[in-house]
Short mmCIF file of C-alpha atoms in Angstrom, two decimals:
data_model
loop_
_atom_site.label_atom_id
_atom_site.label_comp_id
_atom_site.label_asym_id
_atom_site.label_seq_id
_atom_site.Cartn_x
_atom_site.Cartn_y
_atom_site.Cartn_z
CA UNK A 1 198.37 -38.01 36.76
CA UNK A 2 201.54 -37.92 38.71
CA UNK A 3 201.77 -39.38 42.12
CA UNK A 4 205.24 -37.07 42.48
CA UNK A 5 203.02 -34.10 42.58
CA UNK A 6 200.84 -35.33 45.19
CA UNK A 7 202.55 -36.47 47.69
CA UNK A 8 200.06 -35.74 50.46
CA UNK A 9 198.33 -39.43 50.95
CA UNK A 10 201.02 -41.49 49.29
CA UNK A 11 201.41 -43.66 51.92
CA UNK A 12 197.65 -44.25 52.99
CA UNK A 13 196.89 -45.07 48.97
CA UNK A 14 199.76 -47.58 49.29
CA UNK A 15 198.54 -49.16 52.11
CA UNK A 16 194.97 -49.45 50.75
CA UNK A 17 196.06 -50.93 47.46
CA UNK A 18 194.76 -54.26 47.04
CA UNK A 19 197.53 -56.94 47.03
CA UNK A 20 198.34 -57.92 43.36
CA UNK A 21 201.46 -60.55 44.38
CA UNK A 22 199.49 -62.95 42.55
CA UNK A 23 199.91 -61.69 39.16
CA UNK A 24 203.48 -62.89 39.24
CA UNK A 25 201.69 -66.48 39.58
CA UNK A 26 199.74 -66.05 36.64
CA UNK A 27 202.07 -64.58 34.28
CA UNK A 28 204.33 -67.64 35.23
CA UNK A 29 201.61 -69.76 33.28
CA UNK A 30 201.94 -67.80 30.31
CA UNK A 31 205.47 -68.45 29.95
CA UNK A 32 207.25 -70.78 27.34
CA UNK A 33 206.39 -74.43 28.91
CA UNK A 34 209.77 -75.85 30.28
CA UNK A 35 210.08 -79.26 32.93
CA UNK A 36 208.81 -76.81 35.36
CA UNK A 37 205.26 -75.67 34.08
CA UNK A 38 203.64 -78.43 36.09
CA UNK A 39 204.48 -76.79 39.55
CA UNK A 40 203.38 -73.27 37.88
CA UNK A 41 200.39 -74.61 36.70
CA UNK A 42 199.64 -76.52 40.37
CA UNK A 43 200.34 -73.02 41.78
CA UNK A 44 197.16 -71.43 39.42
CA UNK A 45 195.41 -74.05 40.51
CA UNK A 46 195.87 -73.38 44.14
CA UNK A 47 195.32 -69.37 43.79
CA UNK A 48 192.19 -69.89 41.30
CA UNK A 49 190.82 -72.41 44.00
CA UNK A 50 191.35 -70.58 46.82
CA UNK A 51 189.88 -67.02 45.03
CA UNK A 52 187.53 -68.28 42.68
CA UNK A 53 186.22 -71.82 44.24
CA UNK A 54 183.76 -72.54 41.09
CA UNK A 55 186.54 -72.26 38.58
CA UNK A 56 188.47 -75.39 40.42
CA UNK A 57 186.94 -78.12 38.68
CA UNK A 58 187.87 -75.92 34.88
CA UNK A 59 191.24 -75.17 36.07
CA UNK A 60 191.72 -78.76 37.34
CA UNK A 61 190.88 -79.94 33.24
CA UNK A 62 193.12 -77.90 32.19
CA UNK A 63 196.24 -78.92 34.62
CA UNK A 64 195.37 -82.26 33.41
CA UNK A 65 195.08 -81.30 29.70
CA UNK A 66 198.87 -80.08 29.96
CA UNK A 67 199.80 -83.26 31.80
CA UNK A 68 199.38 -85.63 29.53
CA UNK A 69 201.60 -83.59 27.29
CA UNK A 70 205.19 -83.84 27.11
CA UNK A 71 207.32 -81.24 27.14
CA UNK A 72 208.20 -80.88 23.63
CA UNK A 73 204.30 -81.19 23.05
CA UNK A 74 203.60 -78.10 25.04
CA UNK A 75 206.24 -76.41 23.24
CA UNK A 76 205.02 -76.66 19.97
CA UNK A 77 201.44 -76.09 21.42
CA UNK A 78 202.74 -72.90 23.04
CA UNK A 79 204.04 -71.78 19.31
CA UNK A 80 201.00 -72.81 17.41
CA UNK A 81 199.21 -70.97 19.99
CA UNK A 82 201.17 -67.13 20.37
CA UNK A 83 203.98 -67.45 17.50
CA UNK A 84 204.15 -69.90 14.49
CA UNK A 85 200.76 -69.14 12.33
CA UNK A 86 199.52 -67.62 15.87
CA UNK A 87 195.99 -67.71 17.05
CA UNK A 88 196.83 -63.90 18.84
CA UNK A 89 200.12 -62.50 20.27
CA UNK A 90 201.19 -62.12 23.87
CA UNK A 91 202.75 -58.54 22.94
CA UNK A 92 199.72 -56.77 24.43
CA UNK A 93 200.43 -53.46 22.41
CA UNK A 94 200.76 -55.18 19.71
CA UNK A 95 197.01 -56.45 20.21
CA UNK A 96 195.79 -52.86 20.97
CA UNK A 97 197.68 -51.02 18.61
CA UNK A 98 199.06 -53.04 15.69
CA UNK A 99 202.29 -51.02 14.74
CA UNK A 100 200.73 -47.84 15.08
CA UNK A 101 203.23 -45.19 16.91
CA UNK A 102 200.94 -45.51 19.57
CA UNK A 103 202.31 -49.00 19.88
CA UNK A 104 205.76 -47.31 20.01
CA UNK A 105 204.94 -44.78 22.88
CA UNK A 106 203.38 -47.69 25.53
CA UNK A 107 206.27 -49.97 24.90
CA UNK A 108 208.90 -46.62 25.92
CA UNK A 109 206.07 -45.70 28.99
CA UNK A 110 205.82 -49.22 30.29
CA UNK A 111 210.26 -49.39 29.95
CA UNK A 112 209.90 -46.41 32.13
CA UNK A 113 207.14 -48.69 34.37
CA UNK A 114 209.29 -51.46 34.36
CA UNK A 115 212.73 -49.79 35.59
CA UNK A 116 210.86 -48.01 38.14
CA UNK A 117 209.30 -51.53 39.62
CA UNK A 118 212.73 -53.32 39.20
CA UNK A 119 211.11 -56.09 36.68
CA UNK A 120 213.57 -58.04 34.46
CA UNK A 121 211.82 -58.53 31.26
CA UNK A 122 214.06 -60.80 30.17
CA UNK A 123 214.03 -62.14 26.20
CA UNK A 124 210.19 -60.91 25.63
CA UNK A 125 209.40 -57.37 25.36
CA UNK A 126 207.85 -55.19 27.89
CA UNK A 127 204.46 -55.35 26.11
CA UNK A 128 204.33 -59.13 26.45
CA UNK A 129 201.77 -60.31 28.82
CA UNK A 130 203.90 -62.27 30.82
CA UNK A 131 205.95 -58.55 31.79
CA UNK A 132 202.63 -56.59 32.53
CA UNK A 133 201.12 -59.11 35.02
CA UNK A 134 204.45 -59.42 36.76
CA UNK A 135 204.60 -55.18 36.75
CA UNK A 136 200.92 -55.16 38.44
CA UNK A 137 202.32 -57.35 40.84
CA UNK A 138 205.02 -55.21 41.61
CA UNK A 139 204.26 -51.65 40.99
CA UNK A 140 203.73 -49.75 44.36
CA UNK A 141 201.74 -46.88 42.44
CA UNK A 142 197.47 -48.09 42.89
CA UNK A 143 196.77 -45.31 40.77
CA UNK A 144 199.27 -46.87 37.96
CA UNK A 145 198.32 -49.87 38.78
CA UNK A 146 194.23 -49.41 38.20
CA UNK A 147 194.66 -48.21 34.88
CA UNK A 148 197.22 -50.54 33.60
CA UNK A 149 194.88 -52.96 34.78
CA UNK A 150 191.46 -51.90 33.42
CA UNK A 151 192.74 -49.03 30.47
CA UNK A 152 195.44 -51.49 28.88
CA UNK A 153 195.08 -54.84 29.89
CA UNK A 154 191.22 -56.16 30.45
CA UNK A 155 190.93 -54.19 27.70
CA UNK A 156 193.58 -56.55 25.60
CA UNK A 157 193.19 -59.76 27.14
CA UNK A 158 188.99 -59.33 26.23
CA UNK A 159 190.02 -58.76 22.76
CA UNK A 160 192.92 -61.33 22.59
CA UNK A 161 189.77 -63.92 23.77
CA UNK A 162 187.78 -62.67 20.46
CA UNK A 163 190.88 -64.30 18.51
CA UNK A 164 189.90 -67.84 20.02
CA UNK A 165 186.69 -68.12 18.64
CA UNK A 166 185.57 -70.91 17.35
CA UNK A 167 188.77 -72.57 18.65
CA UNK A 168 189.24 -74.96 21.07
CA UNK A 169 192.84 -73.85 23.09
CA UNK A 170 193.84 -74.66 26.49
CA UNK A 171 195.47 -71.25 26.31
CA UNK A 172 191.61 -69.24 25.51
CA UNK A 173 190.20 -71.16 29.24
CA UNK A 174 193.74 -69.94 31.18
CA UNK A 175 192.70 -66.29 29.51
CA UNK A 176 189.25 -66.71 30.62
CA UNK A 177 190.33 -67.33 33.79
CA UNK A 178 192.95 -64.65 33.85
CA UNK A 179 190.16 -62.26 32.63
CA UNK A 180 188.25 -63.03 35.98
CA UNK A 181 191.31 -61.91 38.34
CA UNK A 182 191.31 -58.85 36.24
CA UNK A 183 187.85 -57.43 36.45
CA UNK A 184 187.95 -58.65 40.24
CA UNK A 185 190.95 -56.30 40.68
CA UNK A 186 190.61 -53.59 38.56
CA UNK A 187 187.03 -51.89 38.79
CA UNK A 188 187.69 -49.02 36.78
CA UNK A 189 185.19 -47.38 38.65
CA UNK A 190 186.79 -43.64 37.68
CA UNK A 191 187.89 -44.63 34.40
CA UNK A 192 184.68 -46.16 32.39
CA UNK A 193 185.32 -43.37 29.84
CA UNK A 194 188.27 -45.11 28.83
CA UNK A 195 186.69 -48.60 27.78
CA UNK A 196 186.57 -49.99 24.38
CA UNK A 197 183.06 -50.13 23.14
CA UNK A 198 181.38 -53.32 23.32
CA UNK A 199 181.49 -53.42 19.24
CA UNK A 200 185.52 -53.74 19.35
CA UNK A 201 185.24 -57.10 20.90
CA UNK A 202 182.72 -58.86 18.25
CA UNK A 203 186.06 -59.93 16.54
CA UNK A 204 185.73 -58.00 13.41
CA UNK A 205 189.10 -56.16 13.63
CA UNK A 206 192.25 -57.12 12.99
CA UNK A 207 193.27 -54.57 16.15
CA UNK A 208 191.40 -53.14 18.63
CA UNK A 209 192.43 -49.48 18.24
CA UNK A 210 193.20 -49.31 14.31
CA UNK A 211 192.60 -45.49 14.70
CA UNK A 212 195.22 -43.39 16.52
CA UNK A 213 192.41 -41.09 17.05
CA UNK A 214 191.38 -43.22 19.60
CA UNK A 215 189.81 -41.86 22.23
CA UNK A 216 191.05 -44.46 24.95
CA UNK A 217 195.05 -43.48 23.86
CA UNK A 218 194.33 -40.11 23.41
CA UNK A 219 192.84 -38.97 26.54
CA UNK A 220 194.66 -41.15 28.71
CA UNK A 221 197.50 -40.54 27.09
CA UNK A 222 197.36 -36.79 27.88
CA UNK A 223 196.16 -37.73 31.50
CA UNK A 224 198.55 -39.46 32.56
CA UNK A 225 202.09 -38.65 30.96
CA UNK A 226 204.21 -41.07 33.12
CA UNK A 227 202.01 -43.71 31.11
#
């Protein structure tokens, strides 16, 4: 799909899209903790209480679980959790794909994404979590933005969360949360063809989509090209 050929109703779908500015606050909490994580996390606080009033009291644990550590602390809890002997990886592709060359043709697609939105992706690549929930907040294409959401990432994050099992991580409750906002957002009422099946998120896999037969890349893949 390619919103330059239909340019008839551009500007009513644009109005109509739901606003996603509050993405960028909750890829802000996935960054590497620095002196000002505190005020980020505050800030999920405030959004999860606000949108989702019976997560407060989990949310409120967890601003207090990162409290009480120091910066350095969070630091090497932020490696343990996404880089040195990692629980799962932020790279979302990575999660999806493993280095399959379908890995390699989502990371050039969401470049293309990224440029087009204006988002600085700084040091991480444009795969990394952080990057997609700042593009969702910024993309002015609804059409883009529902199946980023609900193709690629509900579909990662749900099988990042199989990687925490068993493990107790301050990190799996700020996915569970983030997992919420997502399936709020992004109904994927016109793209349920394109789900995982339940089975891929029992944890057995290493990867979600170890096949590049897959029919969620495949299809959607050849449906939308600008993706």
């Amino acid at each position: 799909m390619d919103s330059k050929n239909h340019p008839k109703g551009d500007c009513n779908k644009k109005n109509q899209m739901n606003n996603l500015d509050h993405y960028k606050i909750l890829a802000d909490i996935f960054r590497y903790p620095d002196e000002n994580l505190a005020s980020r996390m505050t800030d999920f606080m405030s959004l999860t209480s606000d949108q989702f009033p019976e997560q407060a009291e989990n949310v409120s644990k967890l601003l207090d679980a990162f409290n009480s550590l120091s910066v350095q602390k969070q630091q090497e809890y932020y490696l343990k959790t996404f880089d040195v002997q990692a629980v799962c990886s932020l790279d979302i592709g990575y999660v999806l794909f493993g280095e399959d060359y379908k890995r390699a043709q989502l990371l050039v697609n969401l470049q293309s994404e990224h440029k087009a939105a204006g988002v600085d992706c700084g040091s991480e690549l444009v795969e990394n979590l952080t990057n997609v929930l700042v593009l969702l907040s910024k993309t002015n294409d609804p059409d883009f933005a529902e199946e980023l959401g609900f193709i690629i990432t509900i579909q990662a994050v749900r099988f990042m969360l199989t990687k925490f099992k068993n493990v107790d991580n301050i990190y799996k409750d700020m996915l569970e949360v983030l997992l919420i906002f997502l399936q709020n957002d992004f109904k994927g009422d016109q793209l349920a063809e394109y789900a995982l099946p339940e089975q891929t998120f029992e944890g057995a896999g290493e990867f979600a989509i170890p096949s590049a037969k897959s029919v969620i890349c495949d299809t959607h893949c050849n449906k939308r090209k600008s993706f």
